[in-house]
Amino acid sequence: MEDCIFCKIINQEIPSYKVYEDEKVYAFLDITQVTKGHTLVIPKKHVSDIFEYDEQLATDLFTRIPKIARALETAFPEMEGLNIVNNNKEVAYQTVFHSHVHLIPRYSKKDDFSLHFGKHMEDYTQEQMQAIANQIQKQVKSNE
Ligand code: 5GP
Ligand code: ZN
């Protein structure tokens, strides 16, 4: 896609520090290096976000991730964990609208990455939780 920075990286029009490539997927260092080895994994096909994936594209992208995750783990034995993050749409902090998955190696809880999961279980009754689950379940089935 024209004017997409990640398509330009795939096409070598913009340089990148490549860590993996095959016919479907490209992986390269995120320029910000939130932690050492911070990697982006992207499909070569331009899609904006997760809502545009079909099953085949999801298979193509997500089957490569464990392999790259293990490569990070063996490349950096001091790594103690890994966050896998995929932001979709601006409200969810997406800034580049070519879908990508962040692999963020974790070396310590004090490194420069954080994620806040607020706890809101007290805001919902059991009935409300069931209604929410049903609402989603119905859509998963009808989208199949
Ligand atoms: P998002 O906020 O959309 O989830 O993540 C986009 C990521 O792309 C950011 O972490 C940002 O550092 C990275 N990024 C943006 N432009 C470039 C670039 O030109 N090269 C590389 N390697 N990473 C980039
Ligand atoms: Zn693109």
PDB file of C-alpha atoms and ligand atoms in Angstrom:
ATOM      1  CA  MET A   1       0.000   0.000   0.000  1.00  0.00           C
ATOM      2  CA  GLU A   2       1.286   3.423  -0.935  1.00  0.00           C
ATOM      3  CA  ASP A   3       2.226   5.703   1.939  1.00  0.00           C
ATOM      4  CA  CYS A   4       2.426   2.844   4.421  1.00  0.00           C
ATOM      5  CA  ILE A   5       5.691   2.928   6.317  1.00  0.00           C
ATOM      6  CA  PHE A   6       5.653  -0.812   7.022  1.00  0.00           C
ATOM      7  CA  CYS A   7       4.921  -1.708   3.371  1.00  0.00           C
ATOM      8  CA  LYS A   8       7.936   0.438   2.511  1.00  0.00           C
ATOM      9  CA  ILE A   9      10.031  -1.472   5.052  1.00  0.00           C
ATOM     10  CA  ILE A  10       8.913  -4.811   3.535  1.00  0.00           C
ATOM     11  CA  ASN A  11       9.836  -3.495   0.067  1.00  0.00           C
ATOM     12  CA  GLN A  12      13.236  -2.254   1.332  1.00  0.00           C
ATOM     13  CA  GLU A  13      12.342   1.340   0.409  1.00  0.00           C
ATOM     14  CA  ILE A  14      13.016   2.220   4.055  1.00  0.00           C
ATOM     15  CA  PRO A  15      15.841   0.453   5.931  1.00  0.00           C
ATOM     16  CA  SER A  16      15.139  -1.798   8.887  1.00  0.00           C
ATOM     17  CA  TYR A  17      16.968  -4.211  11.147  1.00  0.00           C
ATOM     18  CA  LYS A  18      15.465  -7.446   9.849  1.00  0.00           C
ATOM     19  CA  VAL A  19      15.311 -10.440  12.169  1.00  0.00           C
ATOM     20  CA  TYR A  20      13.182 -12.826  10.097  1.00  0.00           C
ATOM     21  CA  GLU A  21      11.548 -13.021   6.682  1.00  0.00           C
ATOM     22  CA  ASP A  22       9.648 -15.561   4.657  1.00  0.00           C
ATOM     23  CA  GLU A  23       7.058 -15.361   1.885  1.00  0.00           C
ATOM     24  CA  LYS A  24       4.270 -14.267   4.225  1.00  0.00           C
ATOM     25  CA  VAL A  25       5.869 -12.478   7.161  1.00  0.00           C
ATOM     26  CA  TYR A  26       8.534  -9.877   7.930  1.00  0.00           C
ATOM     27  CA  ALA A  27       9.995  -9.248  11.392  1.00  0.00           C
ATOM     28  CA  PHE A  28      12.288  -6.373  12.352  1.00  0.00           C
ATOM     29  CA  LEU A  29      13.454  -4.378  15.347  1.00  0.00           C
ATOM     30  CA  ASP A  30      11.071  -1.704  16.564  1.00  0.00           C
ATOM     31  CA  ILE A  31      12.911   1.597  16.290  1.00  0.00           C
ATOM     32  CA  THR A  32      12.080   2.566  19.894  1.00  0.00           C
ATOM     33  CA  GLN A  33      13.536  -0.636  21.478  1.00  0.00           C
ATOM     34  CA  VAL A  34      11.290  -0.401  24.547  1.00  0.00           C
ATOM     35  CA  THR A  35      13.513  -3.221  25.760  1.00  0.00           C
ATOM     36  CA  LYS A  36      16.491  -4.826  24.018  1.00  0.00           C
ATOM     37  CA  GLY A  37      15.294  -6.975  21.113  1.00  0.00           C
ATOM     38  CA  HIS A  38      11.814  -5.373  20.887  1.00  0.00           C
ATOM     39  CA  THR A  39      10.592  -6.832  17.591  1.00  0.00           C
ATOM     40  CA  LEU A  40       7.638  -6.200  15.296  1.00  0.00           C
ATOM     41  CA  VAL A  41       6.140  -9.076  13.333  1.00  0.00           C
ATOM     42  CA  ILE A  42       4.028  -8.028  10.357  1.00  0.00           C
ATOM     43  CA  PRO A  43       2.149  -9.745   7.551  1.00  0.00           C
ATOM     44  CA  LYS A  44       3.522  -8.864   4.102  1.00  0.00           C
ATOM     45  CA  LYS A  45      -0.052  -8.350   2.978  1.00  0.00           C
ATOM     46  CA  HIS A  46      -1.241  -4.896   4.028  1.00  0.00           C
ATOM     47  CA  VAL A  47      -4.116  -5.066   6.520  1.00  0.00           C
ATOM     48  CA  SER A  48      -4.830  -2.242   8.942  1.00  0.00           C
ATOM     49  CA  ASP A  49      -5.678  -4.232  12.035  1.00  0.00           C
ATOM     50  CA  ILE A  50      -6.904  -7.551  13.457  1.00  0.00           C
ATOM     51  CA  PHE A  51     -10.437  -6.930  12.198  1.00  0.00           C
ATOM     52  CA  GLU A  52      -9.212  -7.360   8.596  1.00  0.00           C
ATOM     53  CA  TYR A  53      -7.562 -10.776   9.028  1.00  0.00           C
ATOM     54  CA  ASP A  54      -9.017 -13.851   7.408  1.00  0.00           C
ATOM     55  CA  GLU A  55      -8.148 -17.292   8.773  1.00  0.00           C
ATOM     56  CA  GLN A  56      -5.307 -17.861   6.341  1.00  0.00           C
ATOM     57  CA  LEU A  57      -3.591 -14.570   7.134  1.00  0.00           C
ATOM     58  CA  ALA A  58      -3.992 -15.201  10.862  1.00  0.00           C
ATOM     59  CA  THR A  59      -2.419 -18.631  10.395  1.00  0.00           C
ATOM     60  CA  ASP A  60       0.416 -17.150   8.339  1.00  0.00           C
ATOM     61  CA  LEU A  61       1.251 -14.530  10.950  1.00  0.00           C
ATOM     62  CA  PHE A  62       0.561 -16.161  14.284  1.00  0.00           C
ATOM     63  CA  THR A  63       2.227 -19.497  13.507  1.00  0.00           C
ATOM     64  CA  ARG A  64       5.544 -17.656  13.099  1.00  0.00           C
ATOM     65  CA  ILE A  65       5.419 -15.973  16.487  1.00  0.00           C
ATOM     66  CA  PRO A  66       6.516 -18.866  18.759  1.00  0.00           C
ATOM     67  CA  LYS A  67       9.576 -19.400  16.544  1.00  0.00           C
ATOM     68  CA  ILE A  68      10.613 -15.743  16.809  1.00  0.00           C
ATOM     69  CA  ALA A  69       9.812 -15.721  20.543  1.00  0.00           C
ATOM     70  CA  ARG A  70      12.120 -18.710  21.087  1.00  0.00           C
ATOM     71  CA  ALA A  71      14.817 -17.028  18.980  1.00  0.00           C
ATOM     72  CA  LEU A  72      14.682 -14.001  21.294  1.00  0.00           C
ATOM     73  CA  GLU A  73      14.881 -16.267  24.316  1.00  0.00           C
ATOM     74  CA  THR A  74      17.968 -18.059  23.059  1.00  0.00           C
ATOM     75  CA  ALA A  75      19.606 -14.889  21.691  1.00  0.00           C
ATOM     76  CA  PHE A  76      19.245 -13.169  25.065  1.00  0.00           C
ATOM     77  CA  PRO A  77      19.599 -15.748  27.859  1.00  0.00           C
ATOM     78  CA  GLU A  78      19.150 -12.966  30.405  1.00  0.00           C
ATOM     79  CA  MET A  79      15.569 -12.541  29.165  1.00  0.00           C
ATOM     80  CA  GLU A  80      13.073 -13.631  31.816  1.00  0.00           C
ATOM     81  CA  GLY A  81       9.780 -13.217  29.979  1.00  0.00           C
ATOM     82  CA  LEU A  82       8.044 -11.792  26.918  1.00  0.00           C
ATOM     83  CA  ASN A  83       5.017  -9.586  26.390  1.00  0.00           C
ATOM     84  CA  ILE A  84       3.184 -10.004  23.094  1.00  0.00           C
ATOM     85  CA  VAL A  85       1.126  -6.922  22.290  1.00  0.00           C
ATOM     86  CA  ASN A  86      -1.123  -6.114  19.356  1.00  0.00           C
ATOM     87  CA  ASN A  87      -2.741  -2.666  19.326  1.00  0.00           C
ATOM     88  CA  ASN A  88      -5.845  -2.168  17.210  1.00  0.00           C
ATOM     89  CA  LYS A  89      -7.106   1.318  16.388  1.00  0.00           C
ATOM     90  CA  GLU A  90      -6.093   4.644  17.817  1.00  0.00           C
ATOM     91  CA  VAL A  91      -7.946   4.294  21.119  1.00  0.00           C
ATOM     92  CA  ALA A  92      -5.914   1.133  21.748  1.00  0.00           C
ATOM     93  CA  TYR A  93      -2.619   2.976  21.067  1.00  0.00           C
ATOM     94  CA  GLN A  94      -2.176   1.893  17.450  1.00  0.00           C
ATOM     95  CA  THR A  95      -0.052   4.479  15.649  1.00  0.00           C
ATOM     96  CA  VAL A  96       0.985   2.592  12.494  1.00  0.00           C
ATOM     97  CA  PHE A  97      -1.993   1.275  10.556  1.00  0.00           C
ATOM     98  CA  HIS A  98      -0.347  -1.781   9.048  1.00  0.00           C
ATOM     99  CA  SER A  99      -1.158  -4.531  11.515  1.00  0.00           C
ATOM    100  CA  HIS A 100       1.771  -5.660  13.653  1.00  0.00           C
ATOM    101  CA  VAL A 101       2.545  -7.698  16.731  1.00  0.00           C
ATOM    102  CA  HIS A 102       5.052  -6.413  19.280  1.00  0.00           C
ATOM    103  CA  LEU A 103       7.378  -8.936  20.912  1.00  0.00           C
ATOM    104  CA  ILE A 104       8.794  -7.218  23.963  1.00  0.00           C
ATOM    105  CA  PRO A 105      11.457  -9.173  25.851  1.00  0.00           C
ATOM    106  CA  ARG A 106      11.314  -8.667  29.613  1.00  0.00           C
ATOM    107  CA  TYR A 107      14.473  -8.579  31.673  1.00  0.00           C
ATOM    108  CA  SER A 108      13.040  -7.238  34.918  1.00  0.00           C
ATOM    109  CA  LYS A 109       9.798  -5.783  36.272  1.00  0.00           C
ATOM    110  CA  LYS A 110      11.684  -2.484  36.459  1.00  0.00           C
ATOM    111  CA  ASP A 111      12.472  -2.269  32.743  1.00  0.00           C
ATOM    112  CA  ASP A 112      10.741   0.403  30.656  1.00  0.00           C
ATOM    113  CA  PHE A 113       7.541  -1.469  29.769  1.00  0.00           C
ATOM    114  CA  SER A 114       4.305  -1.563  31.733  1.00  0.00           C
ATOM    115  CA  LEU A 115       0.750  -2.689  31.258  1.00  0.00           C
ATOM    116  CA  HIS A 116      -2.105  -1.863  33.615  1.00  0.00           C
ATOM    117  CA  PHE A 117      -5.012  -4.272  34.060  1.00  0.00           C
ATOM    118  CA  GLY A 118      -7.639  -2.462  36.160  1.00  0.00           C
ATOM    119  CA  LYS A 119      -9.800  -4.721  38.339  1.00  0.00           C
ATOM    120  CA  HIS A 120     -13.534  -4.190  37.801  1.00  0.00           C
ATOM    121  CA  MET A 121     -15.119  -7.464  38.861  1.00  0.00           C
ATOM    122  CA  GLU A 122     -17.171  -5.660  41.467  1.00  0.00           C
ATOM    123  CA  ASP A 123     -18.885  -3.606  38.752  1.00  0.00           C
ATOM    124  CA  TYR A 124     -20.729  -6.690  37.403  1.00  0.00           C
ATOM    125  CA  THR A 125     -23.231  -9.180  38.815  1.00  0.00           C
ATOM    126  CA  GLN A 126     -23.042 -12.835  37.770  1.00  0.00           C
ATOM    127  CA  GLU A 127     -26.082 -12.247  35.543  1.00  0.00           C
ATOM    128  CA  GLN A 128     -24.398  -9.309  33.823  1.00  0.00           C
ATOM    129  CA  MET A 129     -21.226 -11.363  33.271  1.00  0.00           C
ATOM    130  CA  GLN A 130     -23.318 -14.154  31.739  1.00  0.00           C
ATOM    131  CA  ALA A 131     -25.174 -11.663  29.512  1.00  0.00           C
ATOM    132  CA  ILE A 132     -21.868 -10.214  28.275  1.00  0.00           C
ATOM    133  CA  ALA A 133     -20.491 -13.688  27.508  1.00  0.00           C
ATOM    134  CA  ASN A 134     -23.714 -14.620  25.671  1.00  0.00           C
ATOM    135  CA  GLN A 135     -23.624 -11.425  23.625  1.00  0.00           C
ATOM    136  CA  ILE A 136     -20.082 -12.210  22.418  1.00  0.00           C
ATOM    137  CA  GLN A 137     -20.726 -15.946  21.963  1.00  0.00           C
ATOM    138  CA  LYS A 138     -23.689 -15.254  19.675  1.00  0.00           C
ATOM    139  CA  GLN A 139     -21.514 -13.057  17.433  1.00  0.00           C
ATOM    140  CA  VAL A 140     -18.637 -15.561  17.294  1.00  0.00           C
ATOM    141  CA  LYS A 141     -21.126 -18.170  16.035  1.00  0.00           C
ATOM    142  CA  SER A 142     -22.838 -15.899  13.510  1.00  0.00           C
ATOM    143  CA  ASN A 143     -19.471 -14.725  12.110  1.00  0.00           C
ATOM    144  CA  GLU A 144     -18.309 -18.303  11.404  1.00  0.00           C
TER     145      GLU A 144
HETATM  146  P1  5GP B   1       1.797   0.843  17.572  1.00  0.00           P
HETATM  147  O1  5GP B   1       1.804   2.031  18.479  1.00  0.00           O
HETATM  148  O2  5GP B   1       1.047   1.145  16.289  1.00  0.00           O
HETATM  149  O3  5GP B   1       1.315  -0.425  18.229  1.00  0.00           O
HETATM  150  O4  5GP B   1       3.307   0.547  17.213  1.00  0.00           O
HETATM  151  C1  5GP B   1       3.969   1.107  16.140  1.00  0.00           C
HETATM  152  C2  5GP B   1       5.426   0.878  16.392  1.00  0.00           C
HETATM  153  O5  5GP B   1       6.117   1.120  15.192  1.00  0.00           O
HETATM  154  C3  5GP B   1       6.031   1.812  17.442  1.00  0.00           C
HETATM  155  O6  5GP B   1       6.504   1.048  18.533  1.00  0.00           O
HETATM  156  C4  5GP B   1       7.152   2.527  16.689  1.00  0.00           C
HETATM  157  O7  5GP B   1       8.315   2.646  17.448  1.00  0.00           O
HETATM  158  C5  5GP B   1       7.381   1.649  15.493  1.00  0.00           C
HETATM  159  N1  5GP B   1       7.834   2.363  14.321  1.00  0.00           N
HETATM  160  C6  5GP B   1       7.260   3.451  13.754  1.00  0.00           C
HETATM  161  N2  5GP B   1       7.959   3.830  12.667  1.00  0.00           N
HETATM  162  C7  5GP B   1       8.981   2.961  12.527  1.00  0.00           C
HETATM  163  C8  5GP B   1      10.042   2.822  11.586  1.00  0.00           C
HETATM  164  O8  5GP B   1      10.197   3.594  10.643  1.00  0.00           O
HETATM  165  N3  5GP B   1      10.911   1.789  11.782  1.00  0.00           N
HETATM  166  C9  5GP B   1      10.776   0.918  12.800  1.00  0.00           C
HETATM  167  N4  5GP B   1      11.679  -0.059  12.903  1.00  0.00           N
HETATM  168  N5  5GP B   1       9.791   1.006  13.714  1.00  0.00           N
HETATM  169  C10 5GP B   1       8.908   2.017  13.581  1.00  0.00           C
HETATM  170 ZN    ZN B   2       1.250  -1.532   4.785  1.00  0.00          ZN
END
